[in-house]
CSV table of C-alpha atoms in Angstrom, one decimal:
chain,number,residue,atom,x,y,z
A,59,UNK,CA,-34.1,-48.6,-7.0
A,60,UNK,CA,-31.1,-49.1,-4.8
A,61,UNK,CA,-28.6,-49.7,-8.0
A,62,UNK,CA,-30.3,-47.2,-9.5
A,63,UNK,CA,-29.5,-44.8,-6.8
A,64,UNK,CA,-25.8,-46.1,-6.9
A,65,UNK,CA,-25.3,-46.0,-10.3
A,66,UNK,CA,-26.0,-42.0,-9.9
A,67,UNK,CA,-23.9,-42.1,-7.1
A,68,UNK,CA,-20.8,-43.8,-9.3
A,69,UNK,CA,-21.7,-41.4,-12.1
A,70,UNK,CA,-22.0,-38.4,-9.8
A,71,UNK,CA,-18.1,-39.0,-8.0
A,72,UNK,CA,-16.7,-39.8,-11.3
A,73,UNK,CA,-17.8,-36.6,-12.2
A,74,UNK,CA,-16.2,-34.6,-9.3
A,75,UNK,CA,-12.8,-37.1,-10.2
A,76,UNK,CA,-12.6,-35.7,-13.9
A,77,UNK,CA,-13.5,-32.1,-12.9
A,78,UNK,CA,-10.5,-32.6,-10.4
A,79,UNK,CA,-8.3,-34.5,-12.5
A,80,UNK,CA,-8.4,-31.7,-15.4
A,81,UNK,CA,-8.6,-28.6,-13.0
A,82,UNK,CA,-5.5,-26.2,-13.2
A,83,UNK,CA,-4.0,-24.9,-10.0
A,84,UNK,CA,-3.4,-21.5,-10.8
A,85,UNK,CA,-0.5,-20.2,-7.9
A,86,UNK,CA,-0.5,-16.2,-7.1
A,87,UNK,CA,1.9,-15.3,-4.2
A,88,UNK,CA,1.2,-11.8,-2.6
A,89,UNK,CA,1.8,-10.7,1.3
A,90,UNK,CA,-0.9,-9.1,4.5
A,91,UNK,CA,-3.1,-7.8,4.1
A,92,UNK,CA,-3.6,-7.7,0.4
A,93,UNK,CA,-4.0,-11.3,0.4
A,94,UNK,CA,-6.7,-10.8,2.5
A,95,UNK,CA,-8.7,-9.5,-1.2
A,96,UNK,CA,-7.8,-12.5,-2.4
A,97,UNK,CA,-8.9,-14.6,0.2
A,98,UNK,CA,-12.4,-13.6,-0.1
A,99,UNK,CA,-12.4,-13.7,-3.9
A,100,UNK,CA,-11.3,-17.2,-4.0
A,101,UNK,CA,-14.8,-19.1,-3.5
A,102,UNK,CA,-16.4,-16.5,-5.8
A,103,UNK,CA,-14.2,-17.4,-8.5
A,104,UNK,CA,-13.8,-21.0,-7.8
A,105,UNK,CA,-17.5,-21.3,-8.4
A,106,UNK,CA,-17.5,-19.5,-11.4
A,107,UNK,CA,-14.2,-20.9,-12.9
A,108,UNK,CA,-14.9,-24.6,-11.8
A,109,UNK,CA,-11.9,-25.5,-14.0
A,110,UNK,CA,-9.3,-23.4,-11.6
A,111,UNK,CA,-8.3,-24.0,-8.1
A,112,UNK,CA,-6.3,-21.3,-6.6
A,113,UNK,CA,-3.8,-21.8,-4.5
A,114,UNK,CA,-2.6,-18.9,-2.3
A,115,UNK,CA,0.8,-18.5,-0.9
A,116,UNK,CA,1.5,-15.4,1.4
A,117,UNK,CA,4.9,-14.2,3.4
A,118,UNK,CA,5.1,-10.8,5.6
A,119,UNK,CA,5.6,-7.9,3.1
A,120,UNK,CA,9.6,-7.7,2.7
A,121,UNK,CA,9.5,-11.9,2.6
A,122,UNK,CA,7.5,-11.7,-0.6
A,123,UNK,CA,9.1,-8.6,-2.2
A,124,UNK,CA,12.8,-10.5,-2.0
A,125,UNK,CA,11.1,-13.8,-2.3
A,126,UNK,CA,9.5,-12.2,-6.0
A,127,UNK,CA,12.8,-10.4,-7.1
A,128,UNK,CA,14.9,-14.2,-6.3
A,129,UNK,CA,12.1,-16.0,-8.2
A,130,UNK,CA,12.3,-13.7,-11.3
A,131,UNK,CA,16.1,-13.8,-11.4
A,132,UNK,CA,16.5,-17.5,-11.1
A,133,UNK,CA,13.1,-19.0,-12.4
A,134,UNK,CA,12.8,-21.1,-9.4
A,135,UNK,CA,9.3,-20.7,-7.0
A,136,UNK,CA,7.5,-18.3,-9.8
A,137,UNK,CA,4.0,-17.9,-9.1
A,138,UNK,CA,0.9,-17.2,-11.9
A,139,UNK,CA,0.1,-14.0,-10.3
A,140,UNK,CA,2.3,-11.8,-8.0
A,141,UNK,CA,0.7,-9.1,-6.0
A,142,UNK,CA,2.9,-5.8,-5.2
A,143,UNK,CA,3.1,-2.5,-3.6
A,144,UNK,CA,3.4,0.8,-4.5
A,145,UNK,CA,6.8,1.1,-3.5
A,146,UNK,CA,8.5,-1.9,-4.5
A,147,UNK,CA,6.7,-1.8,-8.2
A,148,UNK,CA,9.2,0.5,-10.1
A,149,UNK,CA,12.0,-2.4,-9.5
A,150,UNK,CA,9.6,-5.0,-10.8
A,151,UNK,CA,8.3,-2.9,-13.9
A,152,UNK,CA,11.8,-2.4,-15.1
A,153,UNK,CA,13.6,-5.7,-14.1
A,154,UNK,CA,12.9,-7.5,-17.5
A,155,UNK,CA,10.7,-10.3,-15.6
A,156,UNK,CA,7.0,-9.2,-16.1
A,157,UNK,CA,4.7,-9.8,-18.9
A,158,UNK,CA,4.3,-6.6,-20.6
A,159,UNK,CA,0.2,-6.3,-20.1
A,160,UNK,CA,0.1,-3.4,-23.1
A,161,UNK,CA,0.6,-5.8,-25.6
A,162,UNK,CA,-1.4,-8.9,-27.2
A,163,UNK,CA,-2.4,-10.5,-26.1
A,164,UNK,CA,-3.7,-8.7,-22.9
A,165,UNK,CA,-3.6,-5.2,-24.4
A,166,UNK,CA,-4.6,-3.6,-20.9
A,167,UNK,CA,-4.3,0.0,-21.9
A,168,UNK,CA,-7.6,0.0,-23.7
A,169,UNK,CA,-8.7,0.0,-19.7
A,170,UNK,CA,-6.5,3.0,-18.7
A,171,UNK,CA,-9.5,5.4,-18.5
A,172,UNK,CA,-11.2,2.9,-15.9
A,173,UNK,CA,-8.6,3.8,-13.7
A,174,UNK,CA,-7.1,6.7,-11.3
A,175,UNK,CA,-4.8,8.1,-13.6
A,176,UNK,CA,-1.5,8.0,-11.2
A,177,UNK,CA,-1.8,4.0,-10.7
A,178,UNK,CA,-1.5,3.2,-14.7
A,179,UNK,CA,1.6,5.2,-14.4
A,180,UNK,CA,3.3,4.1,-11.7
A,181,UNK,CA,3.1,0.4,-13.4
A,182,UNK,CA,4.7,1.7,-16.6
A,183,UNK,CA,8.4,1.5,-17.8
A,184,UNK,CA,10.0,4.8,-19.0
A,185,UNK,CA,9.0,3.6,-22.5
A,186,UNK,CA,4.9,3.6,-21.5
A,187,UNK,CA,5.1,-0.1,-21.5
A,188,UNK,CA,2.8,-1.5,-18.6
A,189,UNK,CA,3.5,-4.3,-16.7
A,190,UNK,CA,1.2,-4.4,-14.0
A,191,UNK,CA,-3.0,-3.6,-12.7
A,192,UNK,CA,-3.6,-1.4,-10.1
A,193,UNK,CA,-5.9,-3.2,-7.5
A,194,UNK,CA,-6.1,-0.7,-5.0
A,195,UNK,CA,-4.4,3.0,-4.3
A,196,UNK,CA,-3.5,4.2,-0.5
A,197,UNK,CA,-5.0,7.9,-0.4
A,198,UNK,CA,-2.9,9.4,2.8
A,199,UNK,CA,-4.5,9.9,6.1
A,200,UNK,CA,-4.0,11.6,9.3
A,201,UNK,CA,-5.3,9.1,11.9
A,202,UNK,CA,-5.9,10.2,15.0
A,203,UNK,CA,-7.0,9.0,18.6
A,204,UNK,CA,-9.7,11.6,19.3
A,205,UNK,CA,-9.8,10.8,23.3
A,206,UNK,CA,-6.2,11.3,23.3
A,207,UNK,CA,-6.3,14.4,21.6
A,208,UNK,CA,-9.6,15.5,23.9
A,209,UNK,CA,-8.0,15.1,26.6
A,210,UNK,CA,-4.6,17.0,26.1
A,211,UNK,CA,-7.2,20.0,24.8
A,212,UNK,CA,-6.2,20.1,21.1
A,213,UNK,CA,-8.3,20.5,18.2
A,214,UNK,CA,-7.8,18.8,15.1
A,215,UNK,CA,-8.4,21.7,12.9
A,216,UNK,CA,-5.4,23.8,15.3
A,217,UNK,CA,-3.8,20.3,15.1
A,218,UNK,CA,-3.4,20.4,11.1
A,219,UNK,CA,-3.2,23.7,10.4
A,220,UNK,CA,0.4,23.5,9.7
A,221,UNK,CA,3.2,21.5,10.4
A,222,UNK,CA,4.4,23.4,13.0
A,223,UNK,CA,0.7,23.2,14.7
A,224,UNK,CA,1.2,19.8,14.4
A,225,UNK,CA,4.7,19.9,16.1
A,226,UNK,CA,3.3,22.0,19.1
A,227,UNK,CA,0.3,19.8,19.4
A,228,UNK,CA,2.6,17.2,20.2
A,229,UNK,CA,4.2,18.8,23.3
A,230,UNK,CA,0.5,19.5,24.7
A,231,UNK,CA,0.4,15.7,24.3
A,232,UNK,CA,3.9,14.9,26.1
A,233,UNK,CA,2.5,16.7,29.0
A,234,UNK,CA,0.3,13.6,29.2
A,235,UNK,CA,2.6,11.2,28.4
A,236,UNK,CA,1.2,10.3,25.2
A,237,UNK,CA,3.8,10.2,21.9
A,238,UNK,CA,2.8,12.3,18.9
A,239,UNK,CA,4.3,10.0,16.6
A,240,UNK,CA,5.2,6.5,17.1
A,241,UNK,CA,8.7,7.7,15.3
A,242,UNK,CA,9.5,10.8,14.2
A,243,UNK,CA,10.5,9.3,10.6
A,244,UNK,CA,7.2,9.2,10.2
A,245,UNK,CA,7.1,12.9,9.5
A,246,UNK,CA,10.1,12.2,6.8
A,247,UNK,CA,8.1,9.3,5.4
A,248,UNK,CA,4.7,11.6,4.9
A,249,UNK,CA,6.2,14.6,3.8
A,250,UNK,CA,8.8,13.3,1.0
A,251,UNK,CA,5.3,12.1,-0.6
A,252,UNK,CA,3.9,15.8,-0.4
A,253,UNK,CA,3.8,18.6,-3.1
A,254,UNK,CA,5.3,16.7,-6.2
A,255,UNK,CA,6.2,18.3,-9.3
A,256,UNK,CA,4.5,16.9,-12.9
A,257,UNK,CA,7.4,14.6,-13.9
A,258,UNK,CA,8.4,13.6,-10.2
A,259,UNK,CA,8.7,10.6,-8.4
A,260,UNK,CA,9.4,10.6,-4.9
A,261,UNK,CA,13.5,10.1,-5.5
A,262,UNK,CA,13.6,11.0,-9.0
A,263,UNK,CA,12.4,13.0,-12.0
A,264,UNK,CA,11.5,12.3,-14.8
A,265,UNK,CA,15.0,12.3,-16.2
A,266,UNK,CA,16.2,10.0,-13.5
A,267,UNK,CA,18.0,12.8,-11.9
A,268,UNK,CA,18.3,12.2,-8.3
A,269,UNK,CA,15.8,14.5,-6.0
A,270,UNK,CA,17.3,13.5,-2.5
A,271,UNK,CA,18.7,17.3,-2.2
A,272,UNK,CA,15.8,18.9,-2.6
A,273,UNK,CA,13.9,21.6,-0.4
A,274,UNK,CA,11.3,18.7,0.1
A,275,UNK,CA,13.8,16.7,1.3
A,276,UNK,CA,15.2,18.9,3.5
A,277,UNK,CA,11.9,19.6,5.5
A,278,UNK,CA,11.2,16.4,5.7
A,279,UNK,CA,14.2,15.5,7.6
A,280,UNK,CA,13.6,19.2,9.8
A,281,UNK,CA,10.5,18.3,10.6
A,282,UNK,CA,11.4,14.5,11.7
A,283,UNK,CA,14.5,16.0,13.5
A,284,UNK,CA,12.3,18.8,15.8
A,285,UNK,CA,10.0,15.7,16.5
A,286,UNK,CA,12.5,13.6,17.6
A,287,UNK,CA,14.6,17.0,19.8
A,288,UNK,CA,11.4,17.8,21.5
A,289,UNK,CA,10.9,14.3,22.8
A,290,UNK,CA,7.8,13.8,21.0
A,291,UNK,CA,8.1,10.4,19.4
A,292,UNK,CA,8.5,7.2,20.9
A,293,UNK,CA,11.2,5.9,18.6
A,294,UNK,CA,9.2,3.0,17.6
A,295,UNK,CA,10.1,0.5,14.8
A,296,UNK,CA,7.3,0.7,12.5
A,297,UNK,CA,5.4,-2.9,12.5
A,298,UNK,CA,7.5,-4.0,15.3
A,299,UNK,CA,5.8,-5.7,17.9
A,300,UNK,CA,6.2,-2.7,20.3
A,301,UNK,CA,4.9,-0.3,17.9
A,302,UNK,CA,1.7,-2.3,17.6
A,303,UNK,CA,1.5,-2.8,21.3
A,304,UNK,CA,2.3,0.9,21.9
A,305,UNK,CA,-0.5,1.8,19.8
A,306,UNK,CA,-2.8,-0.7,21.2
A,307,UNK,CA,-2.2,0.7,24.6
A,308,UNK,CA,-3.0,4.3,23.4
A,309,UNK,CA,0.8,5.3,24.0
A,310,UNK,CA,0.5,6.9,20.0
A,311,UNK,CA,-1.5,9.9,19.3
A,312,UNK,CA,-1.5,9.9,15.6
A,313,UNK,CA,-0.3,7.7,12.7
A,314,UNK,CA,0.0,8.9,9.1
A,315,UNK,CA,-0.7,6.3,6.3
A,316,UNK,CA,-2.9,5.1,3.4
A,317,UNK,CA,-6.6,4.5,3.6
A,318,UNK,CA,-5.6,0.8,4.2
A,319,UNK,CA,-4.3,1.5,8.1
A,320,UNK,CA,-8.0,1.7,9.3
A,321,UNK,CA,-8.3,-2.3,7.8
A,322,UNK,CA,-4.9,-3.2,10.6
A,323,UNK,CA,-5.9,-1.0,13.2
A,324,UNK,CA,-9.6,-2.8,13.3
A,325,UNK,CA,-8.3,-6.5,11.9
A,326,UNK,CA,-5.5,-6.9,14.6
A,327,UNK,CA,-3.5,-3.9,15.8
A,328,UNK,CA,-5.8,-2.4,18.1
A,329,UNK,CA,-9.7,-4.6,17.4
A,330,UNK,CA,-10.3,-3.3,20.9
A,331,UNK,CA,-10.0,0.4,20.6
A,332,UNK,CA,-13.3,1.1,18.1
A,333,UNK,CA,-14.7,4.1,18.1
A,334,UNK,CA,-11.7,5.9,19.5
A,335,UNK,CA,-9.6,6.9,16.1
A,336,UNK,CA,-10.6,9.1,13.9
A,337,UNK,CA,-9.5,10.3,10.1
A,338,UNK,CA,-7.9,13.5,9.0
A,339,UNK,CA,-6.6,15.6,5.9
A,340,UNK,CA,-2.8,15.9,6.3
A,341,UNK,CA,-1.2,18.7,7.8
A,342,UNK,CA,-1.5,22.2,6.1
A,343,UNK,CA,-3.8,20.8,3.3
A,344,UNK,CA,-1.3,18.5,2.5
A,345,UNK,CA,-2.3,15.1,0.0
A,346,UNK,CA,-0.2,12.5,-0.3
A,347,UNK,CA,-0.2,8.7,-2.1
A,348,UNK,CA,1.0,6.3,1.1
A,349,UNK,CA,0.3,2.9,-1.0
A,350,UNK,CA,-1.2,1.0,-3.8
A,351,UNK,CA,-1.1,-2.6,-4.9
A,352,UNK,CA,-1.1,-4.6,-8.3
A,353,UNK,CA,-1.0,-7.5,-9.5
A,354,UNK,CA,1.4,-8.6,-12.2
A,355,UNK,CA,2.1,-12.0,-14.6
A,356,UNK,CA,5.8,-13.4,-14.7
A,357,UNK,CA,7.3,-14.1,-17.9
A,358,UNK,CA,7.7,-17.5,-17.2
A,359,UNK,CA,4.6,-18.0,-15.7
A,360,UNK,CA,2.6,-21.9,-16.2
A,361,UNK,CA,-0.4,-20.2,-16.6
A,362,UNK,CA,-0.7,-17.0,-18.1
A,363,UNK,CA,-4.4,-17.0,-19.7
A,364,UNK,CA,-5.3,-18.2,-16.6
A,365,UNK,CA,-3.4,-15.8,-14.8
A,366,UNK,CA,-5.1,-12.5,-17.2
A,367,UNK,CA,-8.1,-13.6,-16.8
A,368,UNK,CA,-7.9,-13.3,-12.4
A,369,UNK,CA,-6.5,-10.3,-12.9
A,370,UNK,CA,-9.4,-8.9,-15.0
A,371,UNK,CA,-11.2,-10.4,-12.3
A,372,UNK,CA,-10.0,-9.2,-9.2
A,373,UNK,CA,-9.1,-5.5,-11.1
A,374,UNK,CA,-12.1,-4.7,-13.3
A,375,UNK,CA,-15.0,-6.1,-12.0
A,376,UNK,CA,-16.6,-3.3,-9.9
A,377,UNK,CA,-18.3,-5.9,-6.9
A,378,UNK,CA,-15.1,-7.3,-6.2
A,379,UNK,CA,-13.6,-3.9,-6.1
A,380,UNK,CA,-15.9,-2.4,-3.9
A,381,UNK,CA,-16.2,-5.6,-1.7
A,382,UNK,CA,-12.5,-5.0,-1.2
A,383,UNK,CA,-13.4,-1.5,-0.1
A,384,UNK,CA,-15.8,-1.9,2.1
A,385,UNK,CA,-14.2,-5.2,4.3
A,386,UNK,CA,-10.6,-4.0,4.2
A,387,UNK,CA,-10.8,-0.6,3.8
A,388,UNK,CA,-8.8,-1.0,-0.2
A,389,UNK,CA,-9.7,2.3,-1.4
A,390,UNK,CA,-10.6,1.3,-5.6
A,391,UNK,CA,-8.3,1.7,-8.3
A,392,UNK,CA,-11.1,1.4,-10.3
A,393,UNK,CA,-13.1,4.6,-10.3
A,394,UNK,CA,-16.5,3.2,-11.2
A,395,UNK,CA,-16.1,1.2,-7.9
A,396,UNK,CA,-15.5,4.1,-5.9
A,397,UNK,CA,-19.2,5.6,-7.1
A,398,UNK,CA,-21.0,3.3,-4.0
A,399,UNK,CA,-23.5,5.0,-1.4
A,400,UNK,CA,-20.8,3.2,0.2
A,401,UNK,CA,-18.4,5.9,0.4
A,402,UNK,CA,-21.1,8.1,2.5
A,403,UNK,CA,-21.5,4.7,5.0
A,404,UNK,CA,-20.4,5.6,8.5
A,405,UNK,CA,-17.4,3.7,9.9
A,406,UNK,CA,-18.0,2.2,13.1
A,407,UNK,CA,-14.6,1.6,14.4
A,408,UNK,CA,-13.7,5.1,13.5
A,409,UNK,CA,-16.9,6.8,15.5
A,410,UNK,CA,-19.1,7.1,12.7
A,411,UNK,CA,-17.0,9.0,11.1
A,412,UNK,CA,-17.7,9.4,7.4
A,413,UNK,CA,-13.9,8.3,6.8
A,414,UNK,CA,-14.2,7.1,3.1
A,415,UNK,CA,-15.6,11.0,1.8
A,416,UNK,CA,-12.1,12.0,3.6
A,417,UNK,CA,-10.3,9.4,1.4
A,418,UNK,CA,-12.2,10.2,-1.5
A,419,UNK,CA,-11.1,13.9,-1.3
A,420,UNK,CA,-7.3,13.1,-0.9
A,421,UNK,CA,-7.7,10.6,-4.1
A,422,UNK,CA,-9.3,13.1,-5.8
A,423,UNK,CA,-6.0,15.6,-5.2
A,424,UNK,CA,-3.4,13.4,-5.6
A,425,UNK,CA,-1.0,13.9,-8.5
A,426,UNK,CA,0.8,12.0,-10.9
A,427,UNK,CA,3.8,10.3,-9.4
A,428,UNK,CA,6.6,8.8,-11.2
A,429,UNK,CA,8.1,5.6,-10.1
A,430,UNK,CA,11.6,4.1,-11.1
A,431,UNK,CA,13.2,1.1,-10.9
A,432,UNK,CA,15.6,2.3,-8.0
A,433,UNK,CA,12.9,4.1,-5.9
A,434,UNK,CA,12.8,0.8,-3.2
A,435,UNK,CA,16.9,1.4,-2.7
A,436,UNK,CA,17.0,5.4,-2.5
A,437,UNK,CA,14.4,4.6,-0.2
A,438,UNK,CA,16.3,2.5,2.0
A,439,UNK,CA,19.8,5.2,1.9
A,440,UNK,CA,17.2,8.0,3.0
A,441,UNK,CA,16.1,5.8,5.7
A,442,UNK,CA,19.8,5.0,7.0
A,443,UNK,CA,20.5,8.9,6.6
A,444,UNK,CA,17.6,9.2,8.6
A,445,UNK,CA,18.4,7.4,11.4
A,446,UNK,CA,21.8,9.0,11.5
A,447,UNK,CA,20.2,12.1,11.8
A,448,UNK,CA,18.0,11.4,14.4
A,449,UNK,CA,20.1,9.2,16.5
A,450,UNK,CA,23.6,10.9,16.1
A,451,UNK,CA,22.8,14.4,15.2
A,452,UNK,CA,24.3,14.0,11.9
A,453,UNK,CA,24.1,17.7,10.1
A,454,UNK,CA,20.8,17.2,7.5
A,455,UNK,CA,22.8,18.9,4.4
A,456,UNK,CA,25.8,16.2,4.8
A,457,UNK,CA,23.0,13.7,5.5
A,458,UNK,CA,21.4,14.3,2.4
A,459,UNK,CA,24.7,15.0,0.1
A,460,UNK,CA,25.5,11.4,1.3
A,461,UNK,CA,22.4,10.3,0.0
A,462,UNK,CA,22.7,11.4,-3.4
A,463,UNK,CA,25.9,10.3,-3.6
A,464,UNK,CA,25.2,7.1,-2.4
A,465,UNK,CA,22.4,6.9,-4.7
A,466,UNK,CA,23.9,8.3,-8.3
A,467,UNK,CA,26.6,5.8,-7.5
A,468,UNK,CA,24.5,2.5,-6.5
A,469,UNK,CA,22.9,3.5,-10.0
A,470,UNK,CA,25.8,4.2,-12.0
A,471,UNK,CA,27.0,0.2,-11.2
């Protein structure tokens, strides 16, 4: 009985040796928290690909994003899989290193009408080539710290009537010591987003004419600037260390972002503050995308099947999708995920509040936007002209005619 018993034994661990020996490690490299989707996916998929062990290697957001553009340019640290955001995905779609995911054998248009319309086109080269899967979109959000607001007397329907009731809420709040905005770019950020043509990204049409000088340019950078004269703001670094301790503190009133804030603010910004934050539609019936993320195969990838076939997984299967949703707050790509009783759940940290209906709506109105391969460098000469603006009362008109210049030339080298 005993050699028996160790015979099975033998037989049983020579087993496990083969099935490690001829397992593939399949590498995807993405950034927080995005990788958190991952993360819980892995054991799932493990156990249904026995054949596949995942290995996961994550760096802050702008460490993976430079870390992805050096591995496609010299081959070196490639992973399988690359996960990326909204903003950065233009550069990647058009830099000549991603598997083109139209074509065999992928051919991932035939799952276009799965998804929100916007996401497939955001991952497309000027050409309709697509080169990337949308996992998740970031409809934006007013949040808001309902005690803080309570107590300085304001209403968030007076608060969002316009921008300008948004403005004057925030001086009701400086009487109380309390910043309406954690920086007054924020307002820049939101409102570049807002009210986009058919054709339009947020820097350039369709074209690839440069949009810097526009009238939705301009109020974006008045608003920031009345913000930032009024003393409203606290002229915080977005994801510094005081931001996030700001915040925690209830220093910061509101915060405009994607869906995907209320997943920080509960994870690790501010864990301790549930039930005070609440969601809102954006200013003057405003809807705006703030986010996204995909995942994307390099060229030279070791594993492409491999690769495809997480992708399918993590992007078109409808329980990973929603499980996504409801632990982090990743508002679907995939609309048959979004149809989940769900969406009508109450949120605990944010009082109850119905939160993902409020998403739903702004995904609902949220056009088409049009992303190019220069969008993640206009966006970093807006932000300069920004800060030169706010800081040094540089005139918005020159601020902006330096932009475009800036801009047409960077893209003209």
């Amino acid at each position: 009985m005993k050699s028996t018993s160790s015979f099975f034994k033998l037989l049983f661990m020579m087993l496990i040796f083969i099935t490690e020996v001829q397992a593939t490690t399949l590498t995807i490299a993405s950034y927080p928290n995005f990788d958190e989707a991952i993360r819980a996916a892995i054991p799932r998929y493990e156990k249904l690909h026995p054949e596949i062990n995942i290995r996961l290697v994550s760096l802050s957001f702008y460490d993976h994003h430079n870390a992805m553009t050096s591995a496609l340019a010299t081959g070196a640290g490639l992973p399988d899989v690359m996960g990326l955001e909204q903003g950065f995905i233009g550069r990647f779609v058009n830099s000549g290193g991603l598997e083109e995911l139209s074509a065999p054998p992928y051919n991932a248009l035939q799952y276009q009408h799965l998804f929100v319309p916007y996401t497939i086109v955001q991952a497309q080269n000027d050409r309709g080539k697509l080169f990337a899967m949308p996992a998740d979109i970031g409809p934006g959000s007013l949040f808001y710290r309902q005690d803080l607001l309570a107590k300085a007397g304001i209403s968030i329907a007076d608060m969002t009537k316009s921008w300008n009731g948004f403005i004057n809420a925030g001086t009701k709040l400086k009487q109380q010591s309390i910043y309406l905005v954690a920086n007054a770019s924020d307002l820049k950020d939101i409102y570049i987003r807002i009210g986009l043509k058919p054709g339009e990204g947020i820097y350039f049409n369709q074209a690839g004419e440069c949009l810097v000088r526009s009238e939705r340019f301009v109020r974006a950078f008045t608003l920031a600037k009345q913000v930032r004269d009024l003393g409203l703001d606290g002229r915080l670094q977005i994801w510094s260390n005081e931001w996030a301790e700001a915040i925690r503190r209830g220093r910061v009133a509101t915060q405009m972002m994607g869906a995907w804030f209320a997943g920080h603010l509960s994870s690790w910004i501010a864990p301790e503050s549930s039930g005070l934050w609440r969601v809102s539609q954006l200013p003057e019936h405003s809807y705006a995308s703030w986010g996204g993320s995909f995942y994307a195969i390099p060229k030279a990838a070791a594993h492409k099947s491999e690769a495809w076939d997480f992708i399918q997984f993590m992007t078109l299967d409808q329980s990973m999708q929603q499980e996504a949703f409801k632990k982090l707050d990743a508002f679907p790509a995939l609309l048959s995920a979004q149809q989940t009783p769900h969406l009508d759940e109450p949120i605990s940290y944010l009082g109850q509040q119905k939160a993902r209906l409020v998403w739903k709506d702004a995904a609902d109105h949220m056009p088409v936007i049009m992303t190019h391969k220069y969008d993640a460098l206009a966006a970093e000469v807006i932000r300069k002209q920004m800060d030169l603006v706010l800081d040094d009362n540089k005139n918005i008109a020159e601020a902006l005619a330096d932009a475009e210049q800036q801009i047409v030339h960077k893209v003209k080298r």
